[in-house]
Coordinates of C-alpha atoms and ligand atoms in Angstrom, one line a residue:
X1 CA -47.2 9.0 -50.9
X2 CA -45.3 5.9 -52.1
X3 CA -41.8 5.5 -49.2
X4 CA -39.4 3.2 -49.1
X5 CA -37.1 2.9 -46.7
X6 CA -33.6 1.3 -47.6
X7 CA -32.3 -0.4 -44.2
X8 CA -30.1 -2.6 -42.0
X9 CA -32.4 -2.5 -39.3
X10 CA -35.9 -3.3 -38.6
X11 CA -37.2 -4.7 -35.4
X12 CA -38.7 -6.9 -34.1
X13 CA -37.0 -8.6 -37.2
X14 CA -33.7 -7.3 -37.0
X15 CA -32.7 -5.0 -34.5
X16 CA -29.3 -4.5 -32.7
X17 CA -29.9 -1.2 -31.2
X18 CA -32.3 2.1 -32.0
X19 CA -32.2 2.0 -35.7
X20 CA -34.5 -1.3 -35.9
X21 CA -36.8 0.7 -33.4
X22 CA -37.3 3.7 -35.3
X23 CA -37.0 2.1 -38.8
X24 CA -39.6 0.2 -37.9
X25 CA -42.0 2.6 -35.2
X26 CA -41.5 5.3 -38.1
X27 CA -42.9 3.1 -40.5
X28 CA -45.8 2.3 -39.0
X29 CA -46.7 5.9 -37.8
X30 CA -46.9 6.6 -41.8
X31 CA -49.1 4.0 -42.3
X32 CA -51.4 4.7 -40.0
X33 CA -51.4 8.3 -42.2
X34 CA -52.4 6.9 -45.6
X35 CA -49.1 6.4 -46.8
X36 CA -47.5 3.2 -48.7
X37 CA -44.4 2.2 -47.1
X38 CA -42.0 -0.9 -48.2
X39 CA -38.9 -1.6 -46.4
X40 CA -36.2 -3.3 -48.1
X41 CA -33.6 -5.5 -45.8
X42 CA -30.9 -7.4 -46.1
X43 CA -32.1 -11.4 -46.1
X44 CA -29.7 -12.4 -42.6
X45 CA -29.6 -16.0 -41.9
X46 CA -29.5 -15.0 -38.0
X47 CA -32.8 -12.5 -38.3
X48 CA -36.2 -13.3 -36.3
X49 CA -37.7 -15.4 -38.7
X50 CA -40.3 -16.0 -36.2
X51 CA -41.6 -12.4 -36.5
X52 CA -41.9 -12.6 -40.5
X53 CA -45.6 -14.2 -41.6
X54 CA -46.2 -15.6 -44.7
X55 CA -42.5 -15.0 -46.3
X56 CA -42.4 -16.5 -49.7
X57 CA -39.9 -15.8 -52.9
X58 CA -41.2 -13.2 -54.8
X59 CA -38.0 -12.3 -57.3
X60 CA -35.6 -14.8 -58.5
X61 CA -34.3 -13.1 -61.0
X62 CA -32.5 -10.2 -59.9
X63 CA -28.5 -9.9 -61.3
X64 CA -27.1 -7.4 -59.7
X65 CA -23.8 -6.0 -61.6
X66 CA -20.6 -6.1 -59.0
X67 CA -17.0 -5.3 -60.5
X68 CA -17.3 -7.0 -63.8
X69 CA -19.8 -9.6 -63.3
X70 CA -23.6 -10.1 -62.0
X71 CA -24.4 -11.5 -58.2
X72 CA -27.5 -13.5 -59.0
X73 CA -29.8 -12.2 -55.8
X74 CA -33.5 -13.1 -55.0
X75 CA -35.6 -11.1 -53.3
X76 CA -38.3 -12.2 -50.2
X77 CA -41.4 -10.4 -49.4
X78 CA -43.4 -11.1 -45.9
X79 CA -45.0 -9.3 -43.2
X80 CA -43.1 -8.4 -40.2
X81 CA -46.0 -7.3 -37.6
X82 CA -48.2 -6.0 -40.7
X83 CA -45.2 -3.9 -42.2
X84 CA -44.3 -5.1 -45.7
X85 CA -40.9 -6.1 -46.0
X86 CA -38.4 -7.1 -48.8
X87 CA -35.7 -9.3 -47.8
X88 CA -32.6 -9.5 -50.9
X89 CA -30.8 -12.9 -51.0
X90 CA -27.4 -12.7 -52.6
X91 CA -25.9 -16.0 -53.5
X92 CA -22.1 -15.8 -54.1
X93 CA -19.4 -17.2 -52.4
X94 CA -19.0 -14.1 -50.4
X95 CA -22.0 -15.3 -48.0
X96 CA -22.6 -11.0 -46.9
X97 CA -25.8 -11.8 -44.8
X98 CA -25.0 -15.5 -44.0
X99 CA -22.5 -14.8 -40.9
X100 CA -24.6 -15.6 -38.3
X101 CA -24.7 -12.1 -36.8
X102 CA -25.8 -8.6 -38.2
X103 CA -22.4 -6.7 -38.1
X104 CA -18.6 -6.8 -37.5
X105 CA -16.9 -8.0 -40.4
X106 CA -13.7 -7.2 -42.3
X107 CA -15.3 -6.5 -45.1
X108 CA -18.5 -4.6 -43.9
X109 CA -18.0 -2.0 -46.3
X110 CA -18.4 -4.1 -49.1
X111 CA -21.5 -6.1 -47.7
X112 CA -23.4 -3.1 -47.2
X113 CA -22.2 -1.1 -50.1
X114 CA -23.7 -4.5 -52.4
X115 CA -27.0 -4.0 -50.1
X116 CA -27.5 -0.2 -51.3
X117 CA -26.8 -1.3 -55.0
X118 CA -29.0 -4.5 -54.8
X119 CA -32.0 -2.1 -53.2
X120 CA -31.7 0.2 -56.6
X121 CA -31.5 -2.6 -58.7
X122 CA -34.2 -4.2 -57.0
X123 CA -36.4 -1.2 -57.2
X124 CA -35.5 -0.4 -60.7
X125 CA -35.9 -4.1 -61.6
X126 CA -39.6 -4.7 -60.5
X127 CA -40.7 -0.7 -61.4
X128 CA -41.0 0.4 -58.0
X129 CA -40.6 4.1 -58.4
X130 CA -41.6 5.6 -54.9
X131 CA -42.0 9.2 -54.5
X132 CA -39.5 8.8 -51.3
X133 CA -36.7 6.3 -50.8
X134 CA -35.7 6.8 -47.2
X135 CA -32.1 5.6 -46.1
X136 CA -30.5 5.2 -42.9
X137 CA -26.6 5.5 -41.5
X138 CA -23.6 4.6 -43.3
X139 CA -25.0 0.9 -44.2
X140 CA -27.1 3.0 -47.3
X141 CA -25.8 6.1 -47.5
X142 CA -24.1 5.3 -51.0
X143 CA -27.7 4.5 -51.9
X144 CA -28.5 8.2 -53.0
X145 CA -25.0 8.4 -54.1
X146 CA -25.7 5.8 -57.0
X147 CA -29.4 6.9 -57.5
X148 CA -27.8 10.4 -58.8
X149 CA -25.0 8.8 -60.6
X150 CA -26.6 5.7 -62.5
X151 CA -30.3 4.7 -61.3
X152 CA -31.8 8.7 -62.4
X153 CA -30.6 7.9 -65.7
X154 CA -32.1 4.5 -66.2
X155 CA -35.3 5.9 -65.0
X156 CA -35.1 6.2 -61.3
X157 CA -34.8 10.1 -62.0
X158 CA -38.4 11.6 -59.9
X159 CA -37.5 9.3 -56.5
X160 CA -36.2 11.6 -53.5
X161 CA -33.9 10.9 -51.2
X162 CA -34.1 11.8 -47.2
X163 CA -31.0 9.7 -44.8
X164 CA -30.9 10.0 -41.8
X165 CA -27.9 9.8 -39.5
X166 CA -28.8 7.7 -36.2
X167 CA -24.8 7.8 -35.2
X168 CA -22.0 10.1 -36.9
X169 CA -19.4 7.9 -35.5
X170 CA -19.9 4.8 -37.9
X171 CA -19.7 6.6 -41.4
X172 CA -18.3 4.2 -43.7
X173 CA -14.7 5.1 -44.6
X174 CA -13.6 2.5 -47.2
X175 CA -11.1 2.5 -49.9
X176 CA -11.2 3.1 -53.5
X177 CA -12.4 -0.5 -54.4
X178 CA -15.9 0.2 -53.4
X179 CA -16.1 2.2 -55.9
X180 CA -14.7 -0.1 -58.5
X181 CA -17.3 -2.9 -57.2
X182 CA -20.3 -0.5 -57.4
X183 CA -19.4 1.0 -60.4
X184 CA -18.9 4.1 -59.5
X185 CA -15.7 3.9 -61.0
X186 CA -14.0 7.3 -61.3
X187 CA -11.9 7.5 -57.8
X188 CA -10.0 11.0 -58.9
X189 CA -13.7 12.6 -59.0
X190 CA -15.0 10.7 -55.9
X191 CA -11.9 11.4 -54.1
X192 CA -12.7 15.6 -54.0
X193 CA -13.5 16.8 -50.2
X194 CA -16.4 18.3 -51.8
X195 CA -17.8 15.0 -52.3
X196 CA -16.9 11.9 -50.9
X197 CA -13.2 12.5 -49.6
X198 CA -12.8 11.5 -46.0
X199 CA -11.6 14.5 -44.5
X200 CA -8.9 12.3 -42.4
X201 CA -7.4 10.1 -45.0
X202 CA -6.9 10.9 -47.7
X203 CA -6.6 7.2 -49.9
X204 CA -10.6 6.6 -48.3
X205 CA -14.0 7.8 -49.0
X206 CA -16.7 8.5 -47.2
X207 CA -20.4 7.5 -47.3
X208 CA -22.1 9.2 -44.9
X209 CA -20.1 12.7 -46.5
X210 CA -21.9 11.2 -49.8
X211 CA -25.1 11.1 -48.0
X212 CA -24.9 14.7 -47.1
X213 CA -24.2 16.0 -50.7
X214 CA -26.5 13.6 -53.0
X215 CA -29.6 13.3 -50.4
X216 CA -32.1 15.8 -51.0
X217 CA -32.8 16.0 -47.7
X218 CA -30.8 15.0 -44.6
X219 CA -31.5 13.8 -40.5
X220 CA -30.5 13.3 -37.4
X221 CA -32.4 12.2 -34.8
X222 CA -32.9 14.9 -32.6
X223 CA -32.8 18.7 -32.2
X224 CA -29.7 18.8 -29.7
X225 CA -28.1 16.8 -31.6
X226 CA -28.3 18.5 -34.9
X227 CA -26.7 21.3 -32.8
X228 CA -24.0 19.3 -30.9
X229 CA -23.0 17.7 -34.8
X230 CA -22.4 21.0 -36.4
X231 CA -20.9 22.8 -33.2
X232 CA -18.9 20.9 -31.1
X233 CA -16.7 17.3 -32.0
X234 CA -19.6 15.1 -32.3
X235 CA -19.7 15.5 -35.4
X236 CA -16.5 13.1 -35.9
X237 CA -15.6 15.7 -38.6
X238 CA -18.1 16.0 -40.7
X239 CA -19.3 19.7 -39.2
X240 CA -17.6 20.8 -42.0
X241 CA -20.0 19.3 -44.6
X242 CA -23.1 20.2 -43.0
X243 CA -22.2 23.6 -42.5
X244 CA -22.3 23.2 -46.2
X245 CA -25.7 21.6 -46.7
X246 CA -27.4 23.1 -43.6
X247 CA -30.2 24.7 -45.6
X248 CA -31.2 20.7 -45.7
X249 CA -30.5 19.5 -42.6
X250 CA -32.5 19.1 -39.2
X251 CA -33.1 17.2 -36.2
X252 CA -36.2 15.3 -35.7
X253 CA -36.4 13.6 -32.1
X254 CA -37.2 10.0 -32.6
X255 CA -40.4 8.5 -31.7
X256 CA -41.4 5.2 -29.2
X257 CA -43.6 3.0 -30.7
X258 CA -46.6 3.4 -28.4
X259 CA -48.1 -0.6 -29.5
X260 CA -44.7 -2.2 -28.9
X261 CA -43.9 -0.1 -25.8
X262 CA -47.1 -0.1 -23.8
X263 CA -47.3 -1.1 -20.0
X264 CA -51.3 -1.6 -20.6
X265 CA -51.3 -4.6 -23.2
X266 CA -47.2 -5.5 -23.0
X267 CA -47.0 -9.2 -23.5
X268 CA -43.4 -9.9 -22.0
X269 CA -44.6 -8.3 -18.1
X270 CA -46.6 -10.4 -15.8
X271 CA -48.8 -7.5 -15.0
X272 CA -50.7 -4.4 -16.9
X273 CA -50.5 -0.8 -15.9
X274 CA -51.4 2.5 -16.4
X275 CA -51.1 5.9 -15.0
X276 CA -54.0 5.9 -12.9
X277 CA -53.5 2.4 -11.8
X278 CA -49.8 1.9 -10.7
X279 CA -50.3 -1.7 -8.7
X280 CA -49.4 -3.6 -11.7
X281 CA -45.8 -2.0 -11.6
X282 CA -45.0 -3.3 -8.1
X283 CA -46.1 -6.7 -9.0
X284 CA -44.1 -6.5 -12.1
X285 CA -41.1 -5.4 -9.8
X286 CA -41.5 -8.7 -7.4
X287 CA -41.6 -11.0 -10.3
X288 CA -38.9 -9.2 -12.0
X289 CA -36.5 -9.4 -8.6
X290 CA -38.0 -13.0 -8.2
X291 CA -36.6 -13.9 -11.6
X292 CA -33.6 -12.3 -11.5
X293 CA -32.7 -13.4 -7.2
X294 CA -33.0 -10.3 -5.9
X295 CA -34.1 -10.2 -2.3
X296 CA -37.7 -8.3 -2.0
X297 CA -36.7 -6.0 -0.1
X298 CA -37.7 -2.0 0.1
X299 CA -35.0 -0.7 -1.8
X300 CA -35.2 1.2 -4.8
X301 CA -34.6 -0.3 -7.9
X302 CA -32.1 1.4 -10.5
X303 CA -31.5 -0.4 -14.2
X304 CA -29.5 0.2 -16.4
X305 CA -30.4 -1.6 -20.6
X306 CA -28.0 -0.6 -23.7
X307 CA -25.1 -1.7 -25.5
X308 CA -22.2 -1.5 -23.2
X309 CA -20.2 1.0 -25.8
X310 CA -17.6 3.8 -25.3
X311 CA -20.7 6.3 -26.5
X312 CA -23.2 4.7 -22.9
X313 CA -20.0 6.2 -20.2
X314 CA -18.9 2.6 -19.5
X315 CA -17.0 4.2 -16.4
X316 CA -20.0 5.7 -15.5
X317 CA -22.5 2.8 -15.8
X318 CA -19.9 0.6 -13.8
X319 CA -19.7 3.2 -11.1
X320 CA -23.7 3.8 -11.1
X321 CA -23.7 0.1 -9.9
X322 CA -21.1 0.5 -7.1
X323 CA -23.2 3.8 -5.6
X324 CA -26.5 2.4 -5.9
X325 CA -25.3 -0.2 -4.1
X326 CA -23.4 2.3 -1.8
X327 CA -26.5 3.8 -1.1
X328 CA -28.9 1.1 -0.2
X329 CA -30.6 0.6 -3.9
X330 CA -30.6 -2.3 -6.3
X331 CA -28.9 -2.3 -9.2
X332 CA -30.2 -4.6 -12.7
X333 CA -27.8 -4.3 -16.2
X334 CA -29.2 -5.3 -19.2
X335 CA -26.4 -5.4 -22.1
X336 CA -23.7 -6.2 -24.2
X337 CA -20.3 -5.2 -26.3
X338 CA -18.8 -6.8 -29.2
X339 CA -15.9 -5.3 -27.3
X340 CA -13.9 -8.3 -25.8
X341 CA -12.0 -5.9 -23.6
X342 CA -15.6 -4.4 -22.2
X343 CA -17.2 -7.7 -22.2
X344 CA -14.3 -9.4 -20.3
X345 CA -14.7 -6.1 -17.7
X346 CA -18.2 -7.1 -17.2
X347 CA -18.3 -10.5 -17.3
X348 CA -15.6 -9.8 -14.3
X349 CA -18.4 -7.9 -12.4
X350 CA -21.1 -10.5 -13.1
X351 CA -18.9 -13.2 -11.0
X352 CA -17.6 -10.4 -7.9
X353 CA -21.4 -9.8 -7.6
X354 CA -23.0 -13.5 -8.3
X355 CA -23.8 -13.9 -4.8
X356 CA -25.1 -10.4 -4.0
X357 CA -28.7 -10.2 -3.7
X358 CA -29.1 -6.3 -4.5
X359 CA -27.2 -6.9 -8.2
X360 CA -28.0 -8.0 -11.5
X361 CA -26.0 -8.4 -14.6
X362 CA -27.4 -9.8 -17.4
X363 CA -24.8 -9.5 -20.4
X364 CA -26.3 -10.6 -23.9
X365 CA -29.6 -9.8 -25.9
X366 CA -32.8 -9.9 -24.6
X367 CA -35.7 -8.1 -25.7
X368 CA -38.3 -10.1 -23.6
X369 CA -35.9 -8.6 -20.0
X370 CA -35.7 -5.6 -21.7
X371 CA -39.4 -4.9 -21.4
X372 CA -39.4 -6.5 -17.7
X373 CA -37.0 -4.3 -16.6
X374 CA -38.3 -0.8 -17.9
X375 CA -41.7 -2.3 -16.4
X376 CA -40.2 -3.0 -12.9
X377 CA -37.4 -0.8 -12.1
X378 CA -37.9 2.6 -10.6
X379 CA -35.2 4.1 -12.3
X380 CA -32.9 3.6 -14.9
X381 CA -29.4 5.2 -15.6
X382 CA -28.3 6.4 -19.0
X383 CA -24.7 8.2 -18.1
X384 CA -23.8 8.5 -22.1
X385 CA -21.0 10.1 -23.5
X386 CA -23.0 11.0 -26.4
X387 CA -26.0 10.2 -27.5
X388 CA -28.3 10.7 -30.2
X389 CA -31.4 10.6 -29.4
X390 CA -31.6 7.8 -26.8
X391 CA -35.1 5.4 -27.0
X392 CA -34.2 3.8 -23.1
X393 CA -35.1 6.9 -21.5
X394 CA -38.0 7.2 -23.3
X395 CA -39.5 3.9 -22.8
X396 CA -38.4 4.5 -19.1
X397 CA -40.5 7.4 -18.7
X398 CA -43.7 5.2 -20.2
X399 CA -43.5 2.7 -18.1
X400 CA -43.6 4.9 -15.2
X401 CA -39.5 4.3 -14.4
X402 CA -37.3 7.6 -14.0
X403 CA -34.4 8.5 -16.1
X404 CA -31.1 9.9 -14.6
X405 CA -29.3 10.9 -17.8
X406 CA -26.5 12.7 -18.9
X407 CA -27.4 16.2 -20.4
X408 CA -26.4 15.2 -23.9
X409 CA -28.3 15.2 -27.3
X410 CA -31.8 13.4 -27.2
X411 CA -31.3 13.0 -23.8
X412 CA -31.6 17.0 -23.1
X413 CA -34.7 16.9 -25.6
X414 CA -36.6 14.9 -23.7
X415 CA -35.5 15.0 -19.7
X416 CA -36.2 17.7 -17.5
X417 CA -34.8 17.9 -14.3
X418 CA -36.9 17.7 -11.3
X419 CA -34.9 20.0 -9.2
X420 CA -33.6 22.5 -11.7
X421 CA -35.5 22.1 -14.8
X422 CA -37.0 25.9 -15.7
X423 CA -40.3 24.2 -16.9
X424 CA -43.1 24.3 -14.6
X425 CA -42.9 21.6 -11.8
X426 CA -45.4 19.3 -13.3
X427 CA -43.3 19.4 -16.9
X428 CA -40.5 18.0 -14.6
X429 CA -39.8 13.8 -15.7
X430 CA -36.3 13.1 -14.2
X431 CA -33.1 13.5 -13.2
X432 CA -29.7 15.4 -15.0
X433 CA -26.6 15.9 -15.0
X434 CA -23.9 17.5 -16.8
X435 CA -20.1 16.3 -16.5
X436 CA -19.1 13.2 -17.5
X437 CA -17.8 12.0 -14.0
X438 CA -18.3 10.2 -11.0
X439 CA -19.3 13.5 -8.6
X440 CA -21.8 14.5 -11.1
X441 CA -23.2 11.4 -11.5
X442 CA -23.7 10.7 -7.8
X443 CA -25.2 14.0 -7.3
X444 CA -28.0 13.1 -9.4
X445 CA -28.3 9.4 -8.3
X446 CA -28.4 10.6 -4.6
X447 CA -31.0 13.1 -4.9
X448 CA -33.1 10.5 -6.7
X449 CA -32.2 7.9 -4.7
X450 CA -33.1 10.4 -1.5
X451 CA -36.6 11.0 -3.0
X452 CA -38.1 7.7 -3.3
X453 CA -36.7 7.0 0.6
X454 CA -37.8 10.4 2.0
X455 CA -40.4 11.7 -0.2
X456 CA -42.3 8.6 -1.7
X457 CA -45.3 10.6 -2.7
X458 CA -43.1 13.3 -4.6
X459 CA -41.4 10.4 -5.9
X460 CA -45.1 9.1 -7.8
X461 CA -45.7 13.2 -8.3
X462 CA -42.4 12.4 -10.7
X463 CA -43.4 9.1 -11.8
X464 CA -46.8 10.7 -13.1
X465 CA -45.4 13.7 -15.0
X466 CA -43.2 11.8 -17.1
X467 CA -45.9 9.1 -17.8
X468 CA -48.0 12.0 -18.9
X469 CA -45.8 12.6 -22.1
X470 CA -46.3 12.0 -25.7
X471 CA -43.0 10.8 -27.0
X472 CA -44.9 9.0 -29.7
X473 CA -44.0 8.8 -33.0
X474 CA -47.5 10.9 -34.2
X475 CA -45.5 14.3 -33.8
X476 CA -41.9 12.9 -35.6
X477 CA -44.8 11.4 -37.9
X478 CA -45.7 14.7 -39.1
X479 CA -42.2 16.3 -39.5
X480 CA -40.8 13.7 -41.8
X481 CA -44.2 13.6 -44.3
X482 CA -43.5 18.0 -44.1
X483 CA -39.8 17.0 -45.5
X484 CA -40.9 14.6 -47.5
X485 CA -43.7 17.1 -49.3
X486 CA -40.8 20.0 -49.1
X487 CA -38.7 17.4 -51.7
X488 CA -40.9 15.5 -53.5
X489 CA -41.2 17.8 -56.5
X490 CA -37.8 20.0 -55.9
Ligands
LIG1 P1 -28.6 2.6 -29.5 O1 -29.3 2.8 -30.7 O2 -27.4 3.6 -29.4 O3 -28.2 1.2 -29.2 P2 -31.0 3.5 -28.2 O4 -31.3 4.0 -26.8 O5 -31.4 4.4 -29.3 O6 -29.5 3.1 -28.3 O7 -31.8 2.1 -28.4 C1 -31.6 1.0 -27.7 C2 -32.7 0.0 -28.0 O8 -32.1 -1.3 -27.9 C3 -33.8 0.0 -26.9 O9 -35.0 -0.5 -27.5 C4 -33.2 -1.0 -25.9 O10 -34.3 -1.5 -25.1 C5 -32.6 -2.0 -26.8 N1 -31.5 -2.8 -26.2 C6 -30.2 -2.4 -26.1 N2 -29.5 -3.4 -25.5 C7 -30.3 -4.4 -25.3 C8 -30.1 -5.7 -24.7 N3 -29.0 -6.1 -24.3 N4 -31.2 -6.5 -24.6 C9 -32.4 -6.1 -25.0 N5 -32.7 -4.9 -25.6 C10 -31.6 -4.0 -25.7

């Protein structure tokens, strides 16, 4: 099968959070299965150019109509760790991708919404016709929205569309001149609930609702959450709509790229492990306190890596690194907001605990930590409010470091409670808890906390069960080629 995938996201390249992860892990896995798979990116002038081999212009000529004129765009091609990657290259005054950062700009809407047209045009330009384009949160979601309304017609009309929804709370609500500049035109049809009406106000559409009704098949990343979206209010309102299309709409748990995220041949960590050899861990856990000043001491150590956002339980990472503290651990954070107000909160905590050798905050971007962390904690915290489907807990559990997570989306999918989990005692891989609250919280911090102290070998019995899982991408792998096969000739 022929797959695109049309994306703001890819990592190493360009990644902010879990999209560039599973953008690009997903990618790969259908490789590896005989498939062709392009991936077509925005060309940022702040991307990891350093990860791209032998990019060269390939396109020059691509005009790309916007309002009532033509954006003159060319298009890039290079490898990106063996992944084939286009990379479109407006040049207008606006400057979309030449910000110096990937997001958080007045007018997002508009820099995205040129992206989605400049992919079809693109595509329809150089006679790419792949069996599956595959599109990803609000950034493409008009994407199958104008493949339906223009691109079928001018011989786009056998490519399939499956989106997938990383995060309903970023949907794309803009107003009518979107449609205007992508050509759309025609706001009084747009504007109908039963397409693209944003069911909170009224003057704005909505991509991600234009997603749900011109994709032929639509995802989110995992089974819980699927549920939670249609059930409960995270679906930020659009429970409604997929109600309505539910006959095409499931929840595929996201996968960990097993070559990027792999204690045995990890470049950024000082030492390899594995399950059956554990020594490397410890080592990495002395450089990692030796880097970062903590005292080697025989404490636990508790992380905690992810954007510091509403959505992780801000309250409840901040208070994660108070009880560990409390209770005789070491505490390492590994993040940051775009949020001034959150920032300024934990920049705050960085100086009260500069001098403390038990504490750690790191606040920026850096993948190379990252890895160092997951490789030399012994467990990491992920209190989120909601939550997708989570990647941190999953690379915790490969490299051998135990998740205390909130019961909530991906995390319930793929953590099982040591103490009250009802599968067998060896299925067991962590800690959870319920209630978004401090009591909860610490209930499940102290017991794991207790364990390593009292229990040590129980503690590796732990460690082992939940190194001993595949959350690999060769399962997920299989689900999306199934969809894809279930649309292709629908
Ligand atoms: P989300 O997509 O909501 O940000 P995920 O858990 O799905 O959360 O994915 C987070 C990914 O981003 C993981 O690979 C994690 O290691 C990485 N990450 C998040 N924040 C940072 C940071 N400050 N430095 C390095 N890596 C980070």
């Amino acid at each position: 099968m022929y797959i695109v995938m049309v994306t703001a996201e890819c990592a190493p390249v360009a990644k902010v959070g879990g999209l560039g992860d599973v953008v690009y892990g997903l990618s790969r896995e259908l490789e590896i299965r005989g498939n062709a798979v392009e991936i077509i990116l925005p060309k940022y002038d702040c991307m990891r150019y350093d990860h791209i081999w032998g990019l060269q212009k390939v396109y020059d000529d691509l005009w790309v109509p916007w309002f009532n004129y033509r954006i003159h765009c060319s298009v890039w091609f290079g490898f990106v760790h063996g992944l084939k990657c286009f990379f479109i290259e407006p040049h207008s005054n606006d400057q979309f991708f030449n910000r110096g950062a990937y997001y958080g700009f007045p007018d997002e809407h508009m820099r995205f919404a040129f992206f989605s047209k400049a992919a079809l045009e693109f595509m329809l330009k150089s006679g790419k016709r792949p069996d599956i384009i595959h599109t990803h949160d609000w950034q493409t979601a008009l994407t199958p929205v104008m493949l339906y309304e223009t691109y079928a017609r001018a011989g786009m009309g056998n490519c399939r569309v499956c989106h997938t929804i990383h995060n309903f709370k970023h949907q794309g609500v803009a107003g009518e001149n979107v449609l205007w500049f992508t050509g759309l035109d025609r706001p009084e049809y747009y504007y109908s609930r039963e397409r693209m009406g944003d069911d909170f106000n009224p003057t704005a559409i909505n991509f991600t609702k234009g997603a749900l009704l011109y994709s032929n098949y639509i995802t989110t990343v995992s089974p819980h959450h699927a549920w939670e979206v249609r059930h409960t209010d995270w679906g930020y309102g659009l429970s409604h709509a997929l109600y309505t299309h539910q006959e095409k709409f499931c929840g595929i748990l996201n996968g960990l790229d097993y070559d990027m995220w792999n204690p045995e041949a990890d470049p950024y960590i000082s030492h390899s492990y594995h399950a059956l050899s554990m020594e490397g861990k410890y080592q990495n856990q002395e450089t990692l306190r030796h880097r970062l000043l903590l005292r080697q001491d025989h404490k636990p150590l508790i992380a905690y890596v992810g954007r510091l956002d509403m959505q992780k339980g801000v309250h409840l990472i901040r208070h994660a690194l108070f009880h560990a503290l409390h209770k005789g651990a070491q505490f390492v954070l590994l993040g940051s907001s775009p949020e001034p107000g959150i920032n300024a909160e934990f920049w705050q905590l960085k100086h009260e605990f500069n001098n403390n050798q038990d504490c750690h905050l790191e606040l920026g971007y850096d993948e190379e930590l990252a890895h160092q962390i997951y490789a030399g904690a012994d467990m990491l915290v992920v209190p989120s409010l909601f939550e997708p489907c989570g990647l941190t807990q999953m690379i915790a559990l490969r490299y051998g470091t135990v998740p205390i997570v909130r019961s909530v989306g991906g995390l319930a999918d793929t953590v099982f409670d040591r103490d009250y989990s009802e599968l067998p005692e060896n299925e067991r891989n962590g800690y959870v808890f319920h209630q978004a609250d401090y009591h909860a919280l610490e209930s499940a911090m102290d017991r794991a906390i207790g364990l390593w102290f009292d229990y040590p070998e129980e503690f590796q019995d732990l460690v082992q069960n939940g190194m001993a899982y595949d959350y690999s991408w060769n399962r997920p792998g299989e689900h999306y080629l199934n969809i894809y096969e279930n649309i292709r000739y629908k």
